[in-house]
Tab-separated table of C-alpha atoms in Angstrom:
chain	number	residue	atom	x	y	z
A	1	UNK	CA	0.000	0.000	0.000
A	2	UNK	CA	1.437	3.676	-1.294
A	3	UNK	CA	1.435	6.034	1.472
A	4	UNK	CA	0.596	9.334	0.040
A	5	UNK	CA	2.867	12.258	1.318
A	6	UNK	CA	1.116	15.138	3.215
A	7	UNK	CA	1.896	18.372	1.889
A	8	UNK	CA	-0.095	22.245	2.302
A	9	UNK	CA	0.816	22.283	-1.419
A	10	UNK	CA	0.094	18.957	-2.915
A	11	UNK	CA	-3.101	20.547	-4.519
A	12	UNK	CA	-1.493	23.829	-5.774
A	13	UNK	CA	-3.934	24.764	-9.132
A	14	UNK	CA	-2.897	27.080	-12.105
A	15	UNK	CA	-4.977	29.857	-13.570
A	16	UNK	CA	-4.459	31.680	-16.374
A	17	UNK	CA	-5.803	35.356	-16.201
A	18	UNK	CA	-8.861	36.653	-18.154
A	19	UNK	CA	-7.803	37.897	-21.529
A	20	UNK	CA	-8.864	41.452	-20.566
A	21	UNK	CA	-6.067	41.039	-17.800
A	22	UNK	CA	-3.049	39.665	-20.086
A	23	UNK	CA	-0.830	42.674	-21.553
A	24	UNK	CA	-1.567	42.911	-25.659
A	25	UNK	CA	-0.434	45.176	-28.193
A	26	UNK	CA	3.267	44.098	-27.625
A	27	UNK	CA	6.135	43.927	-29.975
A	28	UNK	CA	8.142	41.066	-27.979
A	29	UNK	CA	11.785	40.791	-29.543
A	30	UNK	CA	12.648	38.046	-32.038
A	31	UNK	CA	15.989	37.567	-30.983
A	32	UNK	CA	17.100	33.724	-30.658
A	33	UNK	CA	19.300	34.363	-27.307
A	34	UNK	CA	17.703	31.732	-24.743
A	35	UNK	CA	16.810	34.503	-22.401
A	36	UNK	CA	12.758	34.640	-20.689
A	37	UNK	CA	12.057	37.739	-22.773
A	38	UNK	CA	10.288	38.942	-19.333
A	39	UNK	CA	10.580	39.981	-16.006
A	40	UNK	CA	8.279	41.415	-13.146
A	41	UNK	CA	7.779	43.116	-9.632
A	42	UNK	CA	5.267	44.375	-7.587
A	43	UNK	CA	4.638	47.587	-9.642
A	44	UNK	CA	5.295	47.011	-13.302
A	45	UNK	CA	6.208	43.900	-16.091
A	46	UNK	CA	9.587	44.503	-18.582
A	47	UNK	CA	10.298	42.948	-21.505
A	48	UNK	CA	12.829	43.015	-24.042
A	49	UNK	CA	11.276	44.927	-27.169
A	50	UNK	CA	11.762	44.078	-30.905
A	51	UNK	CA	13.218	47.410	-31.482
A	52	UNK	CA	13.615	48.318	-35.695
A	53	UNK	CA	17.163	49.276	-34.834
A	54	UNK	CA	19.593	49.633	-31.453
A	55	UNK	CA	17.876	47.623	-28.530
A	56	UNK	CA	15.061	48.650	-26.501
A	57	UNK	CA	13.220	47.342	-23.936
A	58	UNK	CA	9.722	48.371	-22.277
A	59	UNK	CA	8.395	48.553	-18.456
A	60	UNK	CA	5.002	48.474	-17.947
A	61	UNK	CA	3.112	49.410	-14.931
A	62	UNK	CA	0.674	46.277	-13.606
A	63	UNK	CA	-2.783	48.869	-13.872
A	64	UNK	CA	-1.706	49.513	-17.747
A	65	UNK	CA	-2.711	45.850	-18.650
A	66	UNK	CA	-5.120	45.349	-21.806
A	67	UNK	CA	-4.375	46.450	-25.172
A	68	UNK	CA	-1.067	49.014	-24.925
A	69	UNK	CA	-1.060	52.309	-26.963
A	70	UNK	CA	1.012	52.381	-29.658
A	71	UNK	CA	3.494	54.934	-28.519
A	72	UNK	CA	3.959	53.816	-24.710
A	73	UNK	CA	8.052	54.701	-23.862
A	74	UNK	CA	10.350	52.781	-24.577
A	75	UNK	CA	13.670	52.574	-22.567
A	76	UNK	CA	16.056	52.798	-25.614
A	77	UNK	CA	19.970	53.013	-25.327
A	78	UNK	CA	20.532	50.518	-26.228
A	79	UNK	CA	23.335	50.300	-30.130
A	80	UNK	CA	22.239	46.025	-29.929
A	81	UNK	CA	19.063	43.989	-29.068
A	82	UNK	CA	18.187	43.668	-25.446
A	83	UNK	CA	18.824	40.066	-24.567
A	84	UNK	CA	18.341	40.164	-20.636
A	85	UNK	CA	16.780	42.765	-18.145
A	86	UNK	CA	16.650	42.256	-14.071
A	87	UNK	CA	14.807	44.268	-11.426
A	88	UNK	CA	16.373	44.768	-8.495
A	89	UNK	CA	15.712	43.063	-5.323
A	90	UNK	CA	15.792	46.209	-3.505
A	91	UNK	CA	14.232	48.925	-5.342
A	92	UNK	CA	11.074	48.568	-7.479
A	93	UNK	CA	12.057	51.665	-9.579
A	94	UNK	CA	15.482	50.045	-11.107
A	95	UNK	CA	15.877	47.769	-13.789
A	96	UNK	CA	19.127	46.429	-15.580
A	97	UNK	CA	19.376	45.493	-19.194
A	98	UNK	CA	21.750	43.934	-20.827
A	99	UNK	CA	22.460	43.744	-24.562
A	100	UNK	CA	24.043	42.798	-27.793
A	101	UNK	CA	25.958	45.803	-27.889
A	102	UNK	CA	28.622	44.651	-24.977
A	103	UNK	CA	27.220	46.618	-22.697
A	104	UNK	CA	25.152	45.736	-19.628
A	105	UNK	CA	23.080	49.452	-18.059
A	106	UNK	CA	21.252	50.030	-15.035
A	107	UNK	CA	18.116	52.289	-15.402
A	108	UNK	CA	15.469	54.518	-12.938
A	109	UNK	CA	12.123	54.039	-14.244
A	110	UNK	CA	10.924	57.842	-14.174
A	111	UNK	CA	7.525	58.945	-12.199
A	112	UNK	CA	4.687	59.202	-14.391
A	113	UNK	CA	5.536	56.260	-17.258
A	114	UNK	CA	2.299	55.639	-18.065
A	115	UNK	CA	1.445	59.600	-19.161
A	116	UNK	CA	5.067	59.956	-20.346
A	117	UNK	CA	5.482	60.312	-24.477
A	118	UNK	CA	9.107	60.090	-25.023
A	119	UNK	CA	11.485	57.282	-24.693
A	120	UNK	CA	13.896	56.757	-21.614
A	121	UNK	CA	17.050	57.567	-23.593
A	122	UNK	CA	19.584	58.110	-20.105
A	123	UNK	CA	20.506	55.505	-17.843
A	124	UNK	CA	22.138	56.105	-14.465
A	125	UNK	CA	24.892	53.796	-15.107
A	126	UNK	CA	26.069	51.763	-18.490
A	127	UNK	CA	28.251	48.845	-17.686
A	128	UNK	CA	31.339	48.444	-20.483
A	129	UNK	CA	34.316	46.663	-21.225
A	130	UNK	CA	32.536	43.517	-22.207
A	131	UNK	CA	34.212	42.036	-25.097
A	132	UNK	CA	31.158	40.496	-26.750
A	133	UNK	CA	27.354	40.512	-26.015
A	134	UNK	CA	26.155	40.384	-22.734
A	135	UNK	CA	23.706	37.635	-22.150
A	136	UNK	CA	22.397	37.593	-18.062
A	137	UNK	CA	22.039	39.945	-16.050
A	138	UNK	CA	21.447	38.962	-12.332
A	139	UNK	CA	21.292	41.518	-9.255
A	140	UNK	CA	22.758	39.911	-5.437
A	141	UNK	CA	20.262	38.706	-3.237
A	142	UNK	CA	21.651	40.157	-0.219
A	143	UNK	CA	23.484	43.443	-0.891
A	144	UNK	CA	22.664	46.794	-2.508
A	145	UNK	CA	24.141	47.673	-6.101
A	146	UNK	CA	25.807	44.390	-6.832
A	147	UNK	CA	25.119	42.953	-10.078
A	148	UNK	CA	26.575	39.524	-12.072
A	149	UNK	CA	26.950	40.728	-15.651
A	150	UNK	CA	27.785	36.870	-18.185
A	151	UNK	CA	29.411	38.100	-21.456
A	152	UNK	CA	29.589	35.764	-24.734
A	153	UNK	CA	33.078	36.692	-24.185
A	154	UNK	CA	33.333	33.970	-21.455
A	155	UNK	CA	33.402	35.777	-18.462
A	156	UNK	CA	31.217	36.786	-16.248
A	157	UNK	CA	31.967	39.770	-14.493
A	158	UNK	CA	30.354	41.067	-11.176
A	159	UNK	CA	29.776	44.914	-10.733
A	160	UNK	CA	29.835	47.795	-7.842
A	161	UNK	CA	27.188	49.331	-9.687
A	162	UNK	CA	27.129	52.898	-7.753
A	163	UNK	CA	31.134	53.189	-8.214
A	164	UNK	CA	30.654	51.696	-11.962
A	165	UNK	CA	33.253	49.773	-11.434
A	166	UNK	CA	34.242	45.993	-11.884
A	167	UNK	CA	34.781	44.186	-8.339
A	168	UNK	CA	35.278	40.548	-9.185
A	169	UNK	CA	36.349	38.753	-13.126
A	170	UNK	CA	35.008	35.084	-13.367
A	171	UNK	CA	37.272	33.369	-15.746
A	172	UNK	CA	38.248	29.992	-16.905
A	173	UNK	CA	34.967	28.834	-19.002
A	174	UNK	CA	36.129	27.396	-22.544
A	175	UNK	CA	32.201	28.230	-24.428
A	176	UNK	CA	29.328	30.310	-23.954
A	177	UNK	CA	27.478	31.276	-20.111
A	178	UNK	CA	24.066	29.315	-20.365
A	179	UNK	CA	23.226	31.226	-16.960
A	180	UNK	CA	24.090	32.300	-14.016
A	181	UNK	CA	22.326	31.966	-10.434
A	182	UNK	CA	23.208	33.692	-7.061
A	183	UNK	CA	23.274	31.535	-3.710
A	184	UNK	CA	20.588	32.011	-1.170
A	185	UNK	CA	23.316	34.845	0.656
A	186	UNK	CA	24.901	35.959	-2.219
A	187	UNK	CA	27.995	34.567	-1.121
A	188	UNK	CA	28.380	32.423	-4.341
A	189	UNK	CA	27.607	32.486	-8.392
A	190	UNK	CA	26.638	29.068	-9.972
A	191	UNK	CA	27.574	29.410	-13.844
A	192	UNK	CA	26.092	26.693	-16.038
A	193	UNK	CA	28.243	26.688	-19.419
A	194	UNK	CA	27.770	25.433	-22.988
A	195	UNK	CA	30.958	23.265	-22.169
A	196	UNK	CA	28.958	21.090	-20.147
A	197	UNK	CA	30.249	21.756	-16.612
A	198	UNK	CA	28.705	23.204	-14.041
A	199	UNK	CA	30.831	26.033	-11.695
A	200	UNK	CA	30.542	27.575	-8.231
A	201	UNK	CA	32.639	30.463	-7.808
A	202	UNK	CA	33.493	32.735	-4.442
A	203	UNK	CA	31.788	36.005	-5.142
A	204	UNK	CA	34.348	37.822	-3.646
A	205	UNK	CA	37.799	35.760	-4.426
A	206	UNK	CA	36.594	34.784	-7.799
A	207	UNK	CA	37.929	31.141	-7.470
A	208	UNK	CA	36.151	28.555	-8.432
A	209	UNK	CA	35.375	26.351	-5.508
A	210	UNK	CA	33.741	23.364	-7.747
A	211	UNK	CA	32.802	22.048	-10.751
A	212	UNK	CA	31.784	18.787	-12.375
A	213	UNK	CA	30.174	17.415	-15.580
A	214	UNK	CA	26.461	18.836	-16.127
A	215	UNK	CA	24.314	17.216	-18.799
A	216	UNK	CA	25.742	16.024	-21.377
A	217	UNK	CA	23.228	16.900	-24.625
A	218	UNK	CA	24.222	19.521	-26.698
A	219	UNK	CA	21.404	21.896	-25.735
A	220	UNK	CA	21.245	24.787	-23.163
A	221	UNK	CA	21.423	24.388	-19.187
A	222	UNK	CA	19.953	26.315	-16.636
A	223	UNK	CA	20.257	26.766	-13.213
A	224	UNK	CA	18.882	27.472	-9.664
A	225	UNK	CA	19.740	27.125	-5.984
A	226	UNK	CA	17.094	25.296	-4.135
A	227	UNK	CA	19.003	25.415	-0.440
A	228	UNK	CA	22.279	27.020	0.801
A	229	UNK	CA	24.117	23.966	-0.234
A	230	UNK	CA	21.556	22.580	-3.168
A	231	UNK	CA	21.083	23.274	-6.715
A	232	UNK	CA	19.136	22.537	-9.903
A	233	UNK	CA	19.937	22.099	-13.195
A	234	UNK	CA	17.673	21.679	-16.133
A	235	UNK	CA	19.461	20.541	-19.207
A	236	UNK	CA	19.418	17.876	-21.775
A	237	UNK	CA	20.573	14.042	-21.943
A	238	UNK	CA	23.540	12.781	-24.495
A	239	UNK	CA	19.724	11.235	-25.910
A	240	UNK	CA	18.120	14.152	-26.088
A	241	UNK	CA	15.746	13.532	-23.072
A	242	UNK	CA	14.699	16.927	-21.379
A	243	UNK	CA	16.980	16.428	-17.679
A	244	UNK	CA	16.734	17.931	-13.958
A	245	UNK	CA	19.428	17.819	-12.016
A	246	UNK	CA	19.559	17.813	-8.150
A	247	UNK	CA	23.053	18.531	-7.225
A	248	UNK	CA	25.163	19.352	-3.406
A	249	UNK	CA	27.071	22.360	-3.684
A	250	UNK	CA	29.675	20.976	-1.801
A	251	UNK	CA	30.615	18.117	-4.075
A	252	UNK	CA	29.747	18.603	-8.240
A	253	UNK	CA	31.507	15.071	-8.960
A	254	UNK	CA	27.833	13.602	-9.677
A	255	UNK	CA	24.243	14.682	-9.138
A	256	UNK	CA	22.555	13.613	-6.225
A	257	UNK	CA	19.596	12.979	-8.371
A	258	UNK	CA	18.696	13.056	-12.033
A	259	UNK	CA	14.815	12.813	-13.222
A	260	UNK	CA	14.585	12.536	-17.163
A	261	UNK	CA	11.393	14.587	-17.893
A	262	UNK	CA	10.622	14.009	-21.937
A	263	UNK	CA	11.829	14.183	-25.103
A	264	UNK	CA	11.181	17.622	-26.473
A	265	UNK	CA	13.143	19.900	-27.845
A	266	UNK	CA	12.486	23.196	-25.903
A	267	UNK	CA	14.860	24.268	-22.960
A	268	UNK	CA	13.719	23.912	-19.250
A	269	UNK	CA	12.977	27.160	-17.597
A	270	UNK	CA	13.254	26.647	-13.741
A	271	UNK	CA	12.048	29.092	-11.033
A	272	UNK	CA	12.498	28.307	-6.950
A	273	UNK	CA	10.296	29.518	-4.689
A	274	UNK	CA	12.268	29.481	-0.797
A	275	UNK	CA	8.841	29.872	0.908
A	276	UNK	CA	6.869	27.488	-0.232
A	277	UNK	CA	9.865	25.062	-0.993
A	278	UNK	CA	8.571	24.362	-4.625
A	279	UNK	CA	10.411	24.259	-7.700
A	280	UNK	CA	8.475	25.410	-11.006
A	281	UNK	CA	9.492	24.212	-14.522
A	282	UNK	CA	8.400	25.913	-17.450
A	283	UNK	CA	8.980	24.025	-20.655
A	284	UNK	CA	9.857	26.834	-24.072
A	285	UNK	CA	7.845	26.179	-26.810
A	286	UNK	CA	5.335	24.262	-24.586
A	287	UNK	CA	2.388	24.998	-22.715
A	288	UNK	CA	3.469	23.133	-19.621
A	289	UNK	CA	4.562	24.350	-15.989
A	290	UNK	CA	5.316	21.225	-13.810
A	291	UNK	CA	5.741	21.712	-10.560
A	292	UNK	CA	7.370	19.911	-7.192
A	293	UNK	CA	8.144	20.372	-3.893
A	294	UNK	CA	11.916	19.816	-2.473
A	295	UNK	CA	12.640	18.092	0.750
A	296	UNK	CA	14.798	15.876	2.453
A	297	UNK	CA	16.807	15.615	-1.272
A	298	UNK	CA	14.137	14.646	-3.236
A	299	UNK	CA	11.971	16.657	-5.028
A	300	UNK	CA	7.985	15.367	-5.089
A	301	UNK	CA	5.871	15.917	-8.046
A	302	UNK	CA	2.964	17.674	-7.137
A	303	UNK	CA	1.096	18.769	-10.768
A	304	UNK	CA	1.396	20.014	-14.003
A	305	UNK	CA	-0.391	23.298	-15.595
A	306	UNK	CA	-1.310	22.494	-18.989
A	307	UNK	CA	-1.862	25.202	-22.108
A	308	UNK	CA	-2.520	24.728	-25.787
A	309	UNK	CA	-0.892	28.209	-25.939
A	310	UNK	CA	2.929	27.334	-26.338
A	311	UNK	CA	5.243	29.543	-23.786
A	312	UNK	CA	8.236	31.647	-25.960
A	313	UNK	CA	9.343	33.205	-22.252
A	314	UNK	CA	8.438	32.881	-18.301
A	315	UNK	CA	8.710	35.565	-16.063
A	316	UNK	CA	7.690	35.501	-12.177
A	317	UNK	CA	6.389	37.728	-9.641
A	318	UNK	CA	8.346	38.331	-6.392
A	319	UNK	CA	7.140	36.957	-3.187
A	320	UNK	CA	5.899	40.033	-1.656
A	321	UNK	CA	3.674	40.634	-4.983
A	322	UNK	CA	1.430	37.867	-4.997
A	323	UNK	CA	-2.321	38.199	-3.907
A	324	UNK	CA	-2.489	36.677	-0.081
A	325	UNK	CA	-6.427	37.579	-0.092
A	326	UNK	CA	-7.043	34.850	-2.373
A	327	UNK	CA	-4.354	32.260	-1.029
A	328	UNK	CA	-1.703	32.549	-4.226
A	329	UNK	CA	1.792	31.377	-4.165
A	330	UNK	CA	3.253	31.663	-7.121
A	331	UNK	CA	2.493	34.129	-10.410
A	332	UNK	CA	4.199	33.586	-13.894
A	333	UNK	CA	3.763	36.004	-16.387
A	334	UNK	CA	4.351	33.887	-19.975
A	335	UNK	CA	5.258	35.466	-23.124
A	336	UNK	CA	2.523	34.256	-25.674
A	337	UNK	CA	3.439	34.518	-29.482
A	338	UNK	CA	5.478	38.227	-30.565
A	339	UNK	CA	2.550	39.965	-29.081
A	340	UNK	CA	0.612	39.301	-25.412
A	341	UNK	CA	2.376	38.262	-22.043
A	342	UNK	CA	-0.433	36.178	-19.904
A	343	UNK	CA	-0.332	35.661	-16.452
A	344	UNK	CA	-1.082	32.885	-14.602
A	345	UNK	CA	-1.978	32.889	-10.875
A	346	UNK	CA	-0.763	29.605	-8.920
A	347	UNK	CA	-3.090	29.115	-5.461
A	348	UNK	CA	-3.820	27.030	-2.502
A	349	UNK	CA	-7.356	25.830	-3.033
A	350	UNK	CA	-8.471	27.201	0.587
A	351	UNK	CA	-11.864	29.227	1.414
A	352	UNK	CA	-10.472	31.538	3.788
A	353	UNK	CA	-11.361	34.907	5.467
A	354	UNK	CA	-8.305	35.507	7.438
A	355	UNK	CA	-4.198	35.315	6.352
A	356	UNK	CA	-3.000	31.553	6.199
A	357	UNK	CA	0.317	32.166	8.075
A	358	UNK	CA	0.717	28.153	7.540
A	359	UNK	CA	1.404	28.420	3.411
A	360	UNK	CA	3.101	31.873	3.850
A	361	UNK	CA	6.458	31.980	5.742
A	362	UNK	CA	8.194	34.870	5.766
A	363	UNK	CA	9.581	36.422	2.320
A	364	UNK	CA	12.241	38.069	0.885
A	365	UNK	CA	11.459	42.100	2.228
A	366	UNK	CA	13.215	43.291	-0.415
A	367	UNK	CA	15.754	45.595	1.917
A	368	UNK	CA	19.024	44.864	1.506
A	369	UNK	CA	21.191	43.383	4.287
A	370	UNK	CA	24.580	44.411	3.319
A	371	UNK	CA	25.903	47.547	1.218
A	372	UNK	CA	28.231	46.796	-2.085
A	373	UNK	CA	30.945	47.870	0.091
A	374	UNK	CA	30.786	45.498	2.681
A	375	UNK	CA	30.027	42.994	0.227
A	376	UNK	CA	33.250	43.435	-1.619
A	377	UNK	CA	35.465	43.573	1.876
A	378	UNK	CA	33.948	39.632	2.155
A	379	UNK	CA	31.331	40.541	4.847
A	380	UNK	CA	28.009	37.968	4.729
A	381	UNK	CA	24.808	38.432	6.160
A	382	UNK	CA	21.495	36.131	5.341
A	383	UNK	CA	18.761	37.965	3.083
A	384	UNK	CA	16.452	39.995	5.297
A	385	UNK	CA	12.752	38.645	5.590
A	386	UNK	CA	9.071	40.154	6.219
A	387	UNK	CA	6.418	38.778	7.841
A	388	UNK	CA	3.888	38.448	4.554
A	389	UNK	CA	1.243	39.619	6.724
């Protein structure tokens, strides 16, 4: 006889939003880079634009969803096609790009977008010195103004953004950075590389503190810490099976679990969430989000939300954005086509009246706990959380 696991989240649902509540009108870029083409926060959804020339990308508040006018700003400085853009953990108004054009740039989304007629041409800081395109962009979890920058130049540099200024050079990858995922305290960088190994670096030394073999098909890798000492890595099989990876951050000589998925052709797109434990896959070119819960080393399937509307890009909301009134966990926003982003609320089934302090631990508070400075002088602090209350 099975024993069935007990788990708050076991019957986690997905919903997509009404149409009248997806974002339409867009121009979503057509560039091939494996990036998600979008990213969110509490007030507003970006996503890299398909620009006629330079790079551009656009930042939309969350009450401008519907059909956008034609001439909504675009934030355009872009000489290359956007490829990547991050918001930062800290402040809802900044965003980073980063581009085709070698350059990674960090921008302050101006008061009054929505009414606003001309482009954002200025950023507050561009990013150079990259000797090829810069693919991810990725802001530090923990401390202010601290940004990972991957270049197709095979580096991956990480920045004191306020003194513009490189503090740390990754080095030693022989192809291109697949991606590139910050530990829970910022203290290390996963890199995930097309040469098939998987890195951990010391944010602060720059040495590389492991690496092993990652999958081994000839596809792109992604990857995502799940724990202070665990990771995951979607990738491909020397087959050609879709792949996760459970791996200990400690030892990258083999995984510590490997779960062949299926055998299509679009990349895995995973997302972690650290208060409800669950991991969220996203297949591109699918309509499928599976989802699973991580403990004791295993991770348990809980569901899958299915679409006949195939996914080009996932995006998620931070923790302290979702909608507690009506018991959600988790929102994506997926890029649909070249010209609507959807989103898709993920919620406990409960009927409740009050806050259910039992499926929301505290979050990420989005203050940081350490300033670039101390950062850089190899201080460490955990990320600081809020009661979601």
């Amino acid at each position: 006889m099975s024993i069935v696991r007990s788990s708050k989240y076991r019957h986690v649902f997905g919903t997509a939003f009404k149409r009248e509540e997806c974002y339409e009108n867009l121009r979503v870029s057509i560039s091939a880079w494996d990036t998600n083409f979008v990213t969110a926060n509490p007030k507003y959804l970006c996503l890299n634009w398909n620009a006629g020339g330079g790079g551009a990308f656009i930042v939309i508040p969350h009450d401008q969803a519907g059909k956008l006018r034609g001439d909504f700003p675009l934030f355009s400085a872009h000489a290359g096609a956007v490829l990547d853009t991050a918001f930062s953990p800290f402040d809802d108004d900044i965003v980073a790009s980063g581009a085709e054009d070698h350059k990674a740039m960090v921008w302050r989304v101006p008061r009054g977008l929505a009414e606003r007629e001309e482009d954002v041409t200025e950023p507050i800081a561009v990013l150079g010195g990259h000797g090829r395109k810069v693919g991810h962009v990725a802001w530090n979890p923990v401390a202010r103004d601290v940004l990972a920058v991957s270049s197709s130049d095979h580096t991956v540099r990480i920045w004191d953004v306020e003194r513009q200024a490189v503090g740390v050079l990754l080095e030693g990858f022989k192809d291109t950075v697949l991606s590139i995922a910050w530990s829970p305290n910022g203290s290390q960088l996963a890199v995930a590389c097309r040469d098939k190994v998987l890195r951990i670096f010391d944010a602060r030394s720059g040495q590389c503190l492991q690496q092993g073999q990652s999958h081994l098909g000839v596809k792109g890798s992604r990857v995502v810490w799940v724990s202070p000492t665990r990771l995951v890595t979607t990738g491909f099989s020397r087959t050609s099976d879709r792949q996760l990876n459970l791996w200990d951050s400690q030892s990258l000589s083999k995984p510590l679990l490997t779960r062949n998925i299926d055998m299509s052709a679009g990349m895995l797109i995973p997302f972690f969430d650290a208060c409800t434990q669950m991991l969220y896959v996203g297949g591109k070119g699918d309509g499928n989000i599976r989802y699973y819960e991580f403990a004791d080393d295993t991770l348990y399937e809980l569901a899958t939300y299915s679409s006949t509307e195939p996914q080009r890009g996932l995006g998620v909301m931070p923790k302290r954005g979702v909608d507690v009134v009506r018991c959600e966990v988790m929102r994506f926003f997926k890029v649909v086509g070249n010209s609507t982003v959807e989103p898709i609320s993920f919620k406990v089934p409960r009927k409740a009246e009050s806050f259910q302090a039992d499926i929301y631990p505290p979050a990420h508070a989005g203050v940081p706990a350490l300033s670039a400075e101390e950062f850089f002088a190899g201080k460490d602090a955990e990320p600081l959380l809020v009661d979601m209350e």
